[in-house]
Amino acid sequence: MKNIPYIDLHCHVDGAITPEIARKLAELQNIELPADDEELAAKLSVPETCESLNEFLECFALPGSLMQTKEGIIETFYLVEEHMKSLGVVYLELRIAPQKHCDGGLTQEGVIQACLEGIKRSNLHTNLILCLMRDRGNEKENMETIELAKKYLVKDGGVVAVDLAGAEALFHTDEFTSPFAKAKEYGIPFTIHAGEADGAKSVKDALDFGAARIGHGVRTKEDPAVLEYVIKHKIPLEMCPNSNRQTKSVDDMSKYPLKEYLAKGVKVTINTDDPAICRTNIAREFDYIEKKFGITLEEKKTMLLNAADAAFSDDATKAELKKAIESAF
Ligand code: HPA
Ligand code: ZN
């Protein structure tokens, strides 16, 4: 078999900063990091004792601090993309919440411009998803992200969609009606993290807003009607098995509904979420589901074809990706 052309549709760039990348970013910006490699690795990844998404999200402090300047952001995108390319990824959607990168004086627009410059520096086919954040008191920042997404939106080769990230169990999806009504009005495609730390109602709310895809969606099955909708309307789920294991999206991985969703015809895709924080990569995710759930080669191919179809990209790109997948299997 040829090399598998991997597609990663759900990857937070600040969750993809490996210790090696962190050292390069720190050197570039004169930022001091723990000298000890083990200590650094521990600060950049989630402990096995992690109990929840809330705890998981605390791991973003250090990588976030390395992405507060134009140079830091450009270099992060370049290094993350080169790393993904070396692992066999052929199409990548990276996501970032611009409002989390303004501590050093950058505006959200400045952050987006830096991301686009970093993307241009690498030749890996990459598109950008802008995340709004689940929080309170940041309504203005979330709206600004929507306005900027409208300004920079392209079909391929730049900003292609928006998302909603952050603590789903603390800030419920139905609190974010306004920004997604605007996104819909502007014709900006969007995905929403839902059914990860909160239940099927969160997925239903995201779908009611008009989400084209669902981030995770693990808990969709808690309401059979929502699962039925997802199947009927071919809504892709961006599943991220090791992230879901670490955030305790399901209490026991033997209950992880991957095989069940595939058997029911759900458009499942496999992604990394936060590869450095989760100590994973896209190939390891596929290995994991193969060993843990007995995922077959045919199912693997189906999920890659689902990802090609689900990409926030143009038809030519999707066709090219599908051709590469067909010829690899
Ligand atoms: N959920 C919500 N927000 C996030 C995640 C996630 O899994 N990863 C990074 N930000
Ligand atoms: Zn995520």
Coordinates of C-alpha atoms and ligand atoms in Angstrom, one line a residue:
M1 CA 0.0 0.0 0.0
K2 CA 1.1 3.5 -0.8
N3 CA 1.5 6.2 1.8
I4 CA -1.8 7.3 3.2
P5 CA -2.7 10.9 2.2
Y6 CA -3.9 12.2 5.6
I7 CA -6.4 15.0 6.1
D8 CA -6.7 16.8 9.4
L9 CA -9.8 19.0 9.6
H10 CA -9.7 19.7 13.3
C11 CA -6.4 21.0 14.6
H12 CA -5.9 23.9 16.9
V13 CA -2.5 25.5 16.0
D14 CA -1.7 26.4 19.7
G15 CA -2.4 22.7 20.5
A16 CA 0.1 21.6 17.9
I17 CA 3.3 23.2 19.4
T18 CA 5.6 20.3 20.2
P19 CA 8.6 20.8 22.6
E20 CA 10.9 21.1 19.6
I21 CA 8.7 23.8 18.0
A22 CA 8.4 25.6 21.3
R23 CA 12.2 25.8 21.6
K24 CA 12.4 27.4 18.2
L25 CA 9.6 29.9 18.9
A26 CA 11.2 30.8 22.3
E27 CA 14.6 31.3 20.8
L28 CA 13.1 33.6 18.0
Q29 CA 11.3 35.7 20.6
N30 CA 13.8 35.6 23.5
I31 CA 11.3 33.8 25.8
E32 CA 12.7 31.7 28.5
L33 CA 11.5 28.1 28.7
P34 CA 12.2 25.3 31.3
A35 CA 15.7 24.0 30.4
D36 CA 14.8 20.5 31.3
D37 CA 13.1 18.7 28.3
E38 CA 10.9 16.6 30.5
E39 CA 9.6 19.6 32.4
L40 CA 8.9 21.4 29.1
A41 CA 7.1 18.4 27.6
A42 CA 5.0 18.1 30.7
K43 CA 4.0 21.8 30.4
L44 CA 3.0 21.3 26.8
S45 CA 0.9 18.2 27.2
V46 CA -2.1 17.0 29.1
P47 CA -1.5 14.8 32.2
E48 CA -3.0 11.3 32.1
T49 CA -4.9 12.3 35.2
C50 CA -6.9 14.9 33.3
E51 CA -10.6 14.7 34.4
S52 CA -12.4 17.1 32.1
L53 CA -12.3 19.5 29.1
N54 CA -12.0 22.4 31.6
E55 CA -8.8 20.9 33.0
F56 CA -7.6 20.1 29.5
L57 CA -7.9 23.7 28.4
E58 CA -5.5 24.8 31.1
C59 CA -2.7 23.3 29.0
F60 CA -2.9 26.1 26.5
A61 CA -1.2 28.8 28.7
L62 CA 2.3 28.1 27.6
P63 CA 1.8 27.5 23.9
G64 CA -0.4 30.6 23.8
S65 CA 2.4 32.7 25.4
L66 CA 4.6 31.8 22.4
M67 CA 2.0 33.2 19.9
Q68 CA 1.6 36.8 20.9
T69 CA 3.8 38.5 18.3
K70 CA 3.6 38.6 14.5
E71 CA 6.8 36.7 14.1
G72 CA 5.8 34.1 16.7
I73 CA 2.5 33.4 14.9
I74 CA 4.1 33.3 11.4
E75 CA 6.7 30.9 12.6
T76 CA 4.2 28.7 14.5
F77 CA 2.1 28.2 11.4
Y78 CA 5.2 27.5 9.3
L79 CA 6.7 25.0 11.7
V80 CA 3.4 23.2 12.5
E81 CA 2.7 22.8 8.8
E82 CA 6.1 21.5 8.0
H83 CA 5.8 19.0 10.9
M84 CA 2.4 17.9 9.6
K85 CA 3.7 17.5 6.1
S86 CA 6.5 15.3 7.4
L87 CA 3.8 13.0 8.9
G88 CA 2.0 12.6 5.6
V89 CA -0.7 15.2 5.9
V90 CA -1.7 16.5 2.5
Y91 CA -4.6 18.8 3.4
L92 CA -4.9 20.7 6.7
E93 CA -7.4 23.0 8.4
L94 CA -5.7 24.9 11.2
R95 CA -7.8 26.8 13.7
I96 CA -7.0 29.7 15.9
A97 CA -9.0 32.1 18.2
P98 CA -7.5 35.5 17.2
Q99 CA -8.8 37.1 20.4
K100 CA -6.4 34.9 22.4
H101 CA -3.4 36.3 20.7
C102 CA -3.8 40.0 21.4
D103 CA -1.9 40.2 24.7
G104 CA 1.3 41.5 23.0
G105 CA -0.5 44.4 21.3
L106 CA -1.6 42.7 18.1
T107 CA -5.2 43.3 16.9
Q108 CA -7.3 40.4 15.8
E109 CA -6.8 41.5 12.2
G110 CA -3.0 41.6 12.8
V111 CA -3.2 38.0 14.1
I112 CA -5.2 36.8 11.1
Q113 CA -2.7 38.5 8.7
A114 CA 0.2 36.8 10.5
C115 CA -1.5 33.4 10.2
L116 CA -2.0 33.9 6.5
E117 CA 1.6 34.9 6.1
G118 CA 2.7 31.7 8.0
I119 CA 0.5 29.6 5.8
K120 CA 2.0 31.1 2.7
R121 CA 5.5 30.2 3.9
S122 CA 4.8 26.5 3.8
N123 CA 3.6 24.6 0.7
L124 CA 1.3 22.3 2.6
H125 CA -2.3 22.9 1.4
T126 CA -3.7 24.6 4.5
N127 CA -6.9 26.6 5.2
L128 CA -7.7 28.7 8.3
I129 CA -10.7 28.4 10.6
L130 CA -11.3 31.3 13.0
C131 CA -12.6 30.3 16.5
L132 CA -14.9 32.3 18.6
M133 CA -14.5 31.7 22.3
R134 CA -17.1 30.3 24.8
D135 CA -16.9 32.9 27.6
R136 CA -18.9 35.8 28.9
G137 CA -18.0 39.5 28.5
N138 CA -16.3 38.8 25.1
E139 CA -19.3 39.3 22.9
K140 CA -17.6 42.2 21.2
E141 CA -14.5 40.2 20.5
N142 CA -16.6 37.3 19.1
M143 CA -18.5 39.7 16.8
E144 CA -15.2 41.2 15.6
T145 CA -14.0 37.7 14.7
I146 CA -17.1 37.3 12.6
E147 CA -16.7 40.6 10.8
L148 CA -13.0 39.8 10.1
A149 CA -14.0 36.3 8.8
K150 CA -16.4 38.1 6.4
K151 CA -13.6 40.4 5.2
Y152 CA -11.0 37.6 4.7
L153 CA -13.3 34.8 3.6
V154 CA -12.2 32.8 0.5
K155 CA -13.2 29.4 -1.0
D156 CA -9.7 28.1 -0.5
G157 CA -6.2 29.3 0.5
G158 CA -7.1 31.4 3.5
V159 CA -9.9 31.9 6.0
V160 CA -12.6 29.4 5.0
A161 CA -14.9 29.1 8.1
V162 CA -15.5 30.0 11.8
D163 CA -15.9 27.8 14.9
L164 CA -16.8 28.1 18.6
A165 CA -14.2 26.7 21.0
G166 CA -13.7 26.7 24.8
A167 CA -15.5 25.3 27.8
E168 CA -18.7 23.8 26.4
A169 CA -20.0 22.6 29.8
L170 CA -19.6 26.1 31.3
F171 CA -20.9 28.3 28.4
H172 CA -23.6 26.5 26.6
T173 CA -24.1 26.7 22.8
D174 CA -27.4 28.4 23.0
E175 CA -25.7 31.5 24.5
F176 CA -24.0 32.1 21.1
T177 CA -27.1 32.7 18.9
S178 CA -26.1 36.3 17.8
P179 CA -22.6 35.7 16.3
F180 CA -23.8 32.6 14.4
A181 CA -26.9 34.4 13.1
K182 CA -24.4 37.0 11.7
A183 CA -22.2 34.2 10.2
K184 CA -25.3 32.7 8.6
E185 CA -26.4 36.1 7.3
Y186 CA -22.9 36.7 5.8
G187 CA -22.7 33.2 4.3
I188 CA -19.6 32.2 6.3
P189 CA -19.5 28.4 6.7
F190 CA -19.1 27.2 10.3
T191 CA -18.4 24.2 12.5
I192 CA -19.1 24.3 16.2
H193 CA -17.4 22.2 19.0
A194 CA -20.5 20.4 20.4
G195 CA -21.4 17.1 22.0
E196 CA -17.9 17.0 23.6
A197 CA -18.3 18.2 27.2
D198 CA -22.0 18.8 26.8
G199 CA -24.8 16.6 25.5
A200 CA -26.9 16.2 22.3
K201 CA -28.8 19.5 23.0
S202 CA -25.5 21.3 22.3
V203 CA -25.3 19.5 18.9
K204 CA -28.9 20.3 18.2
D205 CA -28.3 24.0 19.0
A206 CA -25.3 24.1 16.7
L207 CA -27.3 22.5 13.9
D208 CA -30.2 24.9 14.4
F209 CA -27.7 27.8 14.0
G210 CA -26.7 26.2 10.6
A211 CA -23.4 24.4 11.4
A212 CA -22.1 22.6 8.4
R213 CA -20.0 20.3 10.5
I214 CA -19.8 19.4 14.2
G215 CA -16.5 19.5 16.2
H216 CA -16.4 16.1 18.0
G217 CA -20.1 15.3 18.3
V218 CA -19.3 12.2 20.4
R219 CA -22.4 12.6 22.6
T220 CA -24.8 13.1 19.6
K221 CA -26.2 9.7 20.2
E222 CA -27.6 10.8 23.6
D223 CA -30.6 12.0 21.6
P224 CA -31.6 9.5 18.8
A225 CA -33.5 12.3 17.0
V226 CA -30.3 14.4 16.8
L227 CA -28.3 11.5 15.6
E228 CA -31.0 10.8 13.0
Y229 CA -30.7 14.4 11.8
V230 CA -26.9 14.1 11.5
I231 CA -27.2 11.0 9.4
K232 CA -30.0 12.2 7.2
H233 CA -28.3 15.6 6.5
K234 CA -24.9 14.0 6.1
I235 CA -23.4 16.3 8.8
P236 CA -19.7 15.5 9.2
L237 CA -18.5 14.8 12.7
E238 CA -14.9 15.9 13.4
M239 CA -14.0 13.1 15.9
C240 CA -10.7 13.3 17.8
P241 CA -10.3 10.0 19.7
N242 CA -7.4 10.7 21.9
S243 CA -8.5 14.2 22.8
N244 CA -12.0 12.7 23.6
R245 CA -10.3 10.0 25.8
Q246 CA -8.3 12.7 27.7
T247 CA -11.1 15.1 28.2
K248 CA -13.4 12.2 29.3
S249 CA -15.9 13.0 26.7
V250 CA -16.9 9.4 27.3
D251 CA -16.2 7.9 30.7
D252 CA -14.9 4.7 29.2
M253 CA -13.3 4.4 25.7
S254 CA -14.9 1.0 25.3
K255 CA -18.1 3.0 24.9
Y256 CA -16.7 5.4 22.3
P257 CA -19.3 5.3 19.5
L258 CA -17.0 5.3 16.5
K259 CA -17.9 1.9 15.1
E260 CA -21.6 2.5 15.9
Y261 CA -21.6 5.8 14.1
L262 CA -19.8 4.3 11.1
A263 CA -22.3 1.4 10.9
K264 CA -25.2 3.9 11.0
G265 CA -23.7 5.9 8.1
V266 CA -22.6 9.0 10.1
K267 CA -20.0 11.0 8.1
V268 CA -17.2 10.5 10.6
T269 CA -13.8 12.0 10.1
I270 CA -10.7 11.4 12.3
N271 CA -8.6 14.4 13.5
T272 CA -6.1 15.3 16.1
D273 CA -7.6 18.3 17.9
D274 CA -4.4 19.3 19.8
P275 CA -1.7 16.9 18.6
A276 CA 1.1 18.2 20.9
I277 CA -1.1 18.6 23.9
C278 CA -2.6 15.1 23.4
R279 CA 0.8 13.6 22.5
T280 CA -0.6 12.3 19.2
N281 CA -0.5 12.9 15.5
I282 CA -2.9 11.9 12.7
A283 CA -1.2 8.6 11.9
R284 CA -1.3 7.6 15.6
E285 CA -5.0 8.4 15.7
F286 CA -5.7 6.0 12.9
D287 CA -3.4 3.4 14.5
Y288 CA -5.2 3.8 17.8
I289 CA -8.7 3.3 16.4
E290 CA -7.5 0.3 14.4
K291 CA -6.1 -1.4 17.5
K292 CA -8.8 -0.3 20.0
F293 CA -11.9 -0.7 17.8
G294 CA -10.8 -3.0 15.0
I295 CA -11.3 -0.3 12.4
T296 CA -10.8 -1.9 9.0
L297 CA -8.9 -0.6 6.0
E298 CA -12.2 0.0 4.2
E299 CA -13.5 2.1 7.1
K300 CA -10.3 4.0 7.2
K301 CA -10.7 4.9 3.5
T302 CA -14.4 5.8 4.1
M303 CA -13.3 8.3 6.9
L304 CA -10.7 9.9 4.7
L305 CA -13.2 10.2 1.8
N306 CA -15.6 11.8 4.3
A307 CA -12.9 14.2 5.3
A308 CA -12.3 15.2 1.6
D309 CA -16.0 15.8 1.2
A310 CA -16.3 17.7 4.4
A311 CA -13.3 20.0 3.8
F312 CA -14.0 23.7 3.8
S313 CA -12.5 24.0 0.4
D314 CA -13.4 24.2 -3.3
D315 CA -14.6 21.3 -5.5
A316 CA -11.3 21.0 -7.3
T317 CA -9.5 20.4 -4.0
K318 CA -12.0 17.8 -2.8
A319 CA -11.7 16.0 -6.2
E320 CA -7.9 16.0 -6.0
L321 CA -8.0 14.7 -2.4
K322 CA -10.4 11.9 -3.3
K323 CA -8.3 10.9 -6.2
A324 CA -5.2 10.6 -4.0
I325 CA -7.2 8.5 -1.4
E326 CA -8.5 6.2 -4.1
S327 CA -5.1 5.6 -5.5
A328 CA -3.6 5.0 -2.1
F329 CA -6.0 2.2 -1.1
Ligands
HPA1 N1 -12.8 21.8 22.9 C1 -13.0 23.1 23.0 N2 -12.1 24.0 22.9 C2 -10.9 23.5 22.5 C3 -10.6 22.2 22.4 C4 -11.6 21.3 22.5 O1 -11.5 20.0 22.4 N3 -9.3 22.1 22.0 C5 -8.8 23.3 22.0 N4 -9.7 24.2 22.3
ZN2 ZN -11.0 21.3 19.2

